[in-house]
Amino acid sequence: MFLIRYIIISLLISNVCAIGSQALVIPPNGEILSNAGTGIAGDIDITLNPAMKKLESPYIQFSLNNWLGDLSGSYTLFKWGKTIPKQIGIQVWNANKIKLYGDSPTDYPIGEFDIHWTSISFGASHNFNSKYIFGFRVQTHYSHLFTESSLGLTFDLGTLIPINKIFSIGSAISNIGYEHSTTTKSTLPIEYGIGSNIKIPLLKSSLLADILFNKSNGQEKRFAFVTNWKYFNINMGKSFAKKRNASALGFSLNYGNWEINYGVYFHENSSIFSDPRSLDVRYYF
């Protein structure tokens, strides 16, 4: 019993403590979560690819998120600009009163600690009078764990290339930059990938596929199916990596100027950690 408790606690702390620079790759909203992070060529969110298509209507969005290891947070964004789409976002992750145990398993914790992570980002894109779209995002973040604090600055770059009316491709590289920590040497989770988007006009839906590379998971393949109906939509995603396989499911409701997205992420450790969930509320102006 002690051993089982110790294993669970160790897994919990390792996942929570990864909130540092690894928070840069956690899905920040329900739409991304429900696609299992797929969408480099899908024009879904600036965190997947900062190259954004022309915006029909500006909107503001607020997301409530839950991730592994009792991590909870929020993501607030404002997107505007028809000719030059721009987006500003504020993201927060917290884990409070995490029980701290010593090197050997016991029934009683020796203390508690909190974790905080905050970031502010800005991005924009432009086509430069061509069919190709180019975008960038700059993000600064701050995290605090125990007595350790870190401050970082990262850049994302992306392209979106429409091949024809039903097929487009995209590429993105994320988390290029620097992070300074007060106690340990930090390594940013640099990630780069390519993606495709195939529209299915008969079903008013799209098939998305991405291939990504990063140091944590190596090569990762992601696939998603998303609908584009008038009032109700379904998202389904799947990701495959050497260290992690997961599935995702979600839906969205659209009525008037409002849109609600909800996503659930099903992973291999569901028996230990609850499945991450996220809810978005969006308002179009």
GROMACS .gro file of C-alpha atoms in nm:
model
  285
    1MET     CA    1   0.000   0.000   0.000
    2PHE     CA    2   0.285   0.236   0.085
    3LEU     CA    3   0.454   0.153  -0.247
    4ILE     CA    4   0.139   0.220  -0.449
    5ARG     CA    5   0.086   0.550  -0.266
    6TYR     CA    6   0.448   0.646  -0.326
    7ILE     CA    7   0.430   0.570  -0.699
    8ILE     CA    8   0.112   0.774  -0.740
    9ILE     CA    9   0.256   1.067  -0.545
   10SER     CA   10   0.580   1.056  -0.747
   11LEU     CA   11   0.388   1.060  -1.075
   12LEU     CA   12   0.170   1.343  -0.951
   13ILE     CA   13   0.463   1.562  -0.846
   14SER     CA   14   0.656   1.492  -1.168
   15ASN     CA   15   0.358   1.599  -1.380
   16VAL     CA   16   0.287   1.906  -1.169
   17CYS     CA   17   0.649   2.019  -1.161
   18ALA     CA   18   0.656   2.002  -1.541
   19ILE     CA   19   0.448   2.319  -1.535
   20GLY     CA   20   0.770   2.519  -1.592
   21SER     CA   21   0.864   2.564  -1.956
   22GLN     CA   22   0.655   2.256  -2.046
   23ALA     CA   23   0.345   2.472  -1.997
   24LEU     CA   24   0.434   2.617  -2.337
   25VAL     CA   25   0.310   2.296  -2.505
   26ILE     CA   26  -0.005   2.230  -2.297
   27PRO     CA   27  -0.327   2.287  -2.500
   28PRO     CA   28  -0.459   2.627  -2.383
   29ASN     CA   29  -0.827   2.590  -2.481
   30GLY     CA   30  -1.105   2.344  -2.552
   31GLU     CA   31  -1.090   2.366  -2.932
   32ILE     CA   32  -0.723   2.264  -2.942
   33LEU     CA   33  -0.773   2.001  -2.671
   34SER     CA   34  -1.061   1.835  -2.858
   35ASN     CA   35  -0.838   1.801  -3.168
   36ALA     CA   36  -0.557   1.638  -2.964
   37GLY     CA   37  -0.344   1.938  -3.059
   38THR     CA   38  -0.389   1.889  -3.434
   39GLY     CA   39  -0.427   2.187  -3.665
   40ILE     CA   40  -0.106   2.339  -3.804
   41ALA     CA   41  -0.286   2.387  -4.137
   42GLY     CA   42  -0.633   2.431  -3.989
   43ASP     CA   43  -0.628   2.803  -3.899
   44ILE     CA   44  -0.752   2.707  -3.551
   45ASP     CA   45  -0.540   2.900  -3.305
   46ILE     CA   46  -0.221   3.103  -3.298
   47THR     CA   47  -0.063   2.858  -3.053
   48LEU     CA   48  -0.067   2.588  -3.324
   49ASN     CA   49   0.039   2.814  -3.609
   50PRO     CA   50   0.073   3.195  -3.590
   51ALA     CA   51  -0.013   3.224  -3.961
   52MET     CA   52  -0.381   3.327  -3.953
   53LYS     CA   53  -0.630   3.377  -4.236
   54LYS     CA   54  -0.820   3.704  -4.275
   55LEU     CA   55  -1.065   3.752  -3.991
   56GLU     CA   56  -1.433   3.814  -4.068
   57SER     CA   57  -1.529   3.935  -3.718
   58PRO     CA   58  -1.317   4.018  -3.412
   59TYR     CA   59  -1.385   3.818  -3.098
   60ILE     CA   60  -1.290   3.776  -2.735
   61GLN     CA   61  -1.261   3.433  -2.574
   62PHE     CA   62  -1.223   3.301  -2.220
   63SER     CA   63  -1.122   2.942  -2.143
   64LEU     CA   64  -1.125   2.739  -1.821
   65ASN     CA   65  -0.874   2.453  -1.828
   66ASN     CA   66  -0.785   2.146  -1.622
   67TRP     CA   67  -0.471   1.946  -1.696
   68LEU     CA   68  -0.283   1.652  -1.540
   69GLY     CA   69  -0.180   1.656  -1.175
   70ASP     CA   70  -0.453   1.892  -1.051
   71LEU     CA   71  -0.329   2.176  -1.270
   72SER     CA   72  -0.597   2.433  -1.345
   73GLY     CA   73  -0.583   2.754  -1.540
   74SER     CA   74  -0.737   3.000  -1.778
   75TYR     CA   75  -0.669   3.151  -2.119
   76THR     CA   76  -0.808   3.486  -2.228
   77LEU     CA   77  -0.757   3.611  -2.583
   78PHE     CA   78  -0.868   3.894  -2.809
   79LYS     CA   79  -0.840   3.855  -3.187
   80TRP     CA   80  -0.897   4.138  -3.433
   81GLY     CA   81  -0.790   4.282  -3.772
   82LYS     CA   82  -0.927   4.183  -4.113
   83THR     CA   83  -0.629   4.258  -4.339
   84ILE     CA   84  -0.364   4.192  -4.075
   85PRO     CA   85  -0.507   3.952  -3.813
   86LYS     CA   86  -0.366   4.008  -3.465
   87GLN     CA   87  -0.414   3.830  -3.134
   88ILE     CA   88  -0.318   3.902  -2.774
   89GLY     CA   89  -0.350   3.637  -2.504
   90ILE     CA   90  -0.302   3.593  -2.132
   91GLN     CA   91  -0.258   3.239  -1.997
   92VAL     CA   92  -0.238   3.118  -1.636
   93TRP     CA   93  -0.171   2.777  -1.479
   94ASN     CA   94  -0.185   2.702  -1.106
   95ALA     CA   95  -0.159   2.406  -0.870
   96ASN     CA   96  -0.228   2.485  -0.505
   97LYS     CA   97  -0.155   2.296  -0.182
   98ILE     CA   98   0.034   2.010  -0.344
   99LYS     CA   99   0.140   1.774  -0.067
  100LEU     CA  100   0.514   1.726  -0.031
  101TYR     CA  101   0.656   1.393   0.089
  102GLY     CA  102   1.010   1.291   0.176
  103ASP     CA  103   1.235   1.034   0.009
  104SER     CA  104   1.055   0.741   0.173
  105PRO     CA  105   0.678   0.669   0.163
  106THR     CA  106   0.479   0.781   0.463
  107ASP     CA  107   0.116   0.852   0.545
  108TYR     CA  108   0.187   1.213   0.642
  109PRO     CA  109   0.321   1.490   0.417
  110ILE     CA  110   0.607   1.706   0.538
  111GLY     CA  111   0.454   2.016   0.386
  112GLU     CA  112   0.268   2.175   0.096
  113PHE     CA  113   0.367   2.391  -0.198
  114ASP     CA  114   0.205   2.590  -0.479
  115ILE     CA  115   0.295   2.632  -0.846
  116HIS     CA  116   0.217   2.935  -1.062
  117TRP     CA  117   0.278   3.000  -1.432
  118THR     CA  118   0.171   3.311  -1.626
  119SER     CA  119   0.229   3.422  -1.983
  120ILE     CA  120   0.139   3.713  -2.212
  121SER     CA  121   0.159   3.676  -2.588
  122PHE     CA  122   0.105   3.878  -2.906
  123GLY     CA  123   0.094   3.758  -3.264
  124ALA     CA  124   0.012   3.883  -3.613
  125SER     CA  125   0.011   3.755  -3.970
  126HIS     CA  126   0.008   3.891  -4.326
  127ASN     CA  127   0.002   3.754  -4.681
  128PHE     CA  128   0.218   4.029  -4.837
  129ASN     CA  129  -0.012   4.038  -5.141
  130SER     CA  130   0.041   3.668  -5.215
  131LYS     CA  131  -0.152   3.346  -5.153
  132TYR     CA  132   0.097   3.250  -4.881
  133ILE     CA  133   0.033   3.357  -4.522
  134PHE     CA  134   0.316   3.425  -4.278
  135GLY     CA  135   0.280   3.479  -3.904
  136PHE     CA  136   0.471   3.526  -3.582
  137ARG     CA  137   0.402   3.519  -3.210
  138VAL     CA  138   0.611   3.652  -2.922
  139GLN     CA  139   0.546   3.535  -2.567
  140THR     CA  140   0.689   3.615  -2.227
  141HIS     CA  141   0.627   3.385  -1.931
  142TYR     CA  142   0.699   3.366  -1.559
  143SER     CA  143   0.681   3.063  -1.331
  144HIS     CA  144   0.737   3.001  -0.960
  145LEU     CA  145   0.796   2.668  -0.782
  146PHE     CA  146   0.921   2.638  -0.422
  147THR     CA  147   1.202   2.897  -0.407
  148GLU     CA  148   1.273   2.874  -0.779
  149SER     CA  149   1.153   3.137  -1.027
  150SER     CA  150   1.204   3.154  -1.401
  151LEU     CA  151   1.142   3.415  -1.669
  152GLY     CA  152   1.140   3.346  -2.041
  153LEU     CA  153   1.089   3.499  -2.383
  154THR     CA  154   0.995   3.285  -2.684
  155PHE     CA  155   0.911   3.330  -3.051
  156ASP     CA  156   0.690   3.123  -3.284
  157LEU     CA  157   0.695   3.137  -3.664
  158GLY     CA  158   0.451   2.983  -3.909
  159THR     CA  159   0.332   2.965  -4.269
  160LEU     CA  160   0.001   2.864  -4.425
  161ILE     CA  161  -0.015   2.773  -4.795
  162PRO     CA  162  -0.354   2.718  -4.964
  163ILE     CA  163  -0.294   2.477  -5.254
  164ASN     CA  164  -0.651   2.494  -5.381
  165LYS     CA  165  -1.004   2.535  -5.244
  166ILE     CA  166  -1.002   2.203  -5.058
  167PHE     CA  167  -0.637   2.142  -4.970
  168SER     CA  168  -0.383   2.347  -4.775
  169ILE     CA  169  -0.056   2.283  -4.592
  170GLY     CA  170   0.120   2.461  -4.309
  171SER     CA  171   0.440   2.461  -4.107
  172ALA     CA  172   0.535   2.604  -3.770
  173ILE     CA  173   0.825   2.623  -3.527
  174SER     CA  174   0.756   2.712  -3.164
  175ASN     CA  175   0.936   2.814  -2.845
  176ILE     CA  176   1.254   2.960  -2.992
  177GLY     CA  177   1.403   3.180  -2.724
  178TYR     CA  178   1.557   3.195  -2.380
  179GLU     CA  179   1.456   3.118  -2.023
  180HIS     CA  180   1.641   3.229  -1.711
  181SER     CA  181   1.599   3.035  -1.387
  182THR     CA  182   1.721   3.135  -1.042
  183THR     CA  183   1.841   2.786  -0.948
  184THR     CA  184   1.847   2.538  -1.238
  185LYS     CA  185   1.939   2.539  -1.605
  186SER     CA  186   1.623   2.558  -1.816
  187THR     CA  187   1.566   2.399  -2.156
  188LEU     CA  188   1.282   2.525  -2.372
  189PRO     CA  189   1.061   2.263  -2.542
  190ILE     CA  190   1.136   2.369  -2.901
  191GLU     CA  191   0.882   2.210  -3.134
  192TYR     CA  192   0.849   2.214  -3.512
  193GLY     CA  193   0.606   2.048  -3.746
  194ILE     CA  194   0.415   2.038  -4.072
  195GLY     CA  195   0.044   1.983  -4.128
  196SER     CA  196  -0.224   1.936  -4.390
  197ASN     CA  197  -0.594   2.023  -4.414
  198ILE     CA  198  -0.829   1.844  -4.652
  199LYS     CA  199  -1.182   1.983  -4.674
  200ILE     CA  200  -1.476   1.750  -4.744
  201PRO     CA  201  -1.746   1.975  -4.897
  202LEU     CA  202  -2.011   1.700  -4.903
  203LEU     CA  203  -1.990   1.660  -4.523
  204LYS     CA  204  -1.895   2.024  -4.450
  205SER     CA  205  -1.597   1.898  -4.255
  206SER     CA  206  -1.217   1.871  -4.264
  207LEU     CA  207  -0.948   1.610  -4.207
  208LEU     CA  208  -0.636   1.744  -4.034
  209ALA     CA  209  -0.298   1.572  -4.003
  210ASP     CA  210   0.025   1.692  -3.837
  211ILE     CA  211   0.375   1.556  -3.783
  212LEU     CA  212   0.570   1.722  -3.501
  213PHE     CA  213   0.917   1.687  -3.355
  214ASN     CA  214   1.027   1.785  -3.005
  215LYS     CA  215   1.281   1.669  -2.747
  216SER     CA  216   1.023   1.544  -2.496
  217ASN     CA  217   0.821   1.309  -2.718
  218GLY     CA  218   1.040   1.278  -3.026
  219GLN     CA  219   0.826   1.240  -3.336
  220GLU     CA  220   0.452   1.274  -3.280
  221LYS     CA  221   0.171   1.216  -3.530
  222ARG     CA  222  -0.167   1.382  -3.483
  223PHE     CA  223  -0.495   1.346  -3.670
  224ALA     CA  224  -0.832   1.515  -3.633
  225PHE     CA  225  -1.177   1.531  -3.788
  226VAL     CA  226  -1.370   1.856  -3.747
  227THR     CA  227  -1.709   1.965  -3.880
  228ASN     CA  228  -1.813   2.310  -3.996
  229TRP     CA  229  -2.191   2.309  -3.953
  230LYS     CA  230  -2.407   2.605  -3.865
  231TYR     CA  231  -2.513   2.555  -3.502
  232PHE     CA  232  -2.346   2.238  -3.373
  233ASN     CA  233  -2.003   2.091  -3.448
  234ILE     CA  234  -1.800   1.785  -3.348
  235ASN     CA  235  -1.423   1.755  -3.307
  236MET     CA  236  -1.230   1.428  -3.274
  237GLY     CA  237  -0.853   1.385  -3.246
  238LYS     CA  238  -0.583   1.125  -3.197
  239SER     CA  239  -0.211   1.155  -3.122
  240PHE     CA  240   0.064   0.893  -3.144
  241ALA     CA  241   0.409   0.927  -2.986
  242LYS     CA  242   0.674   0.698  -2.840
  243LYS     CA  243   0.604   0.812  -2.484
  244ARG     CA  244   0.238   0.907  -2.514
  245ASN     CA  245  -0.077   0.808  -2.703
  246ALA     CA  246  -0.403   0.991  -2.652
  247SER     CA  247  -0.750   1.052  -2.794
  248ALA     CA  248  -0.969   1.359  -2.773
  249LEU     CA  249  -1.331   1.451  -2.828
  250GLY     CA  250  -1.527   1.774  -2.816
  251PHE     CA  251  -1.813   1.979  -2.950
  252SER     CA  252  -1.908   2.340  -3.011
  253LEU     CA  253  -2.237   2.530  -3.004
  254ASN     CA  254  -2.291   2.842  -3.214
  255TYR     CA  255  -2.580   3.081  -3.178
  256GLY     CA  256  -2.587   3.448  -3.271
  257ASN     CA  257  -2.266   3.614  -3.156
  258TRP     CA  258  -2.182   3.337  -2.909
  259GLU     CA  259  -1.979   3.019  -2.943
  260ILE     CA  260  -1.906   2.755  -2.678
  261ASN     CA  261  -1.636   2.487  -2.716
  262TYR     CA  262  -1.580   2.191  -2.486
  263GLY     CA  263  -1.302   1.934  -2.512
  264VAL     CA  264  -1.188   1.621  -2.326
  265TYR     CA  265  -0.846   1.458  -2.358
  266PHE     CA  266  -0.825   1.080  -2.292
  267HIS     CA  267  -0.477   0.955  -2.202
  268GLU     CA  268  -0.306   0.633  -2.093
  269ASN     CA  269  -0.290   0.724  -1.722
  270SER     CA  270  -0.661   0.791  -1.674
  271SER     CA  271  -0.668   0.548  -1.379
  272ILE     CA  272  -0.426   0.775  -1.188
  273PHE     CA  273  -0.496   1.124  -1.324
  274SER     CA  274  -0.830   1.262  -1.432
  275ASP     CA  275  -0.879   1.336  -1.802
  276PRO     CA  276  -0.794   1.698  -1.893
  277ARG     CA  277  -1.096   1.911  -1.983
  278SER     CA  278  -1.143   2.259  -2.119
  279LEU     CA  279  -1.435   2.497  -2.178
  280ASP     CA  280  -1.427   2.803  -2.407
  281VAL     CA  281  -1.676   3.087  -2.426
  282ARG     CA  282  -1.636   3.314  -2.731
  283TYR     CA  283  -1.816   3.636  -2.826
  284TYR     CA  284  -1.802   3.788  -3.175
  285PHE     CA  285  -1.834   4.165  -3.214
   0.00000   0.00000   0.00000
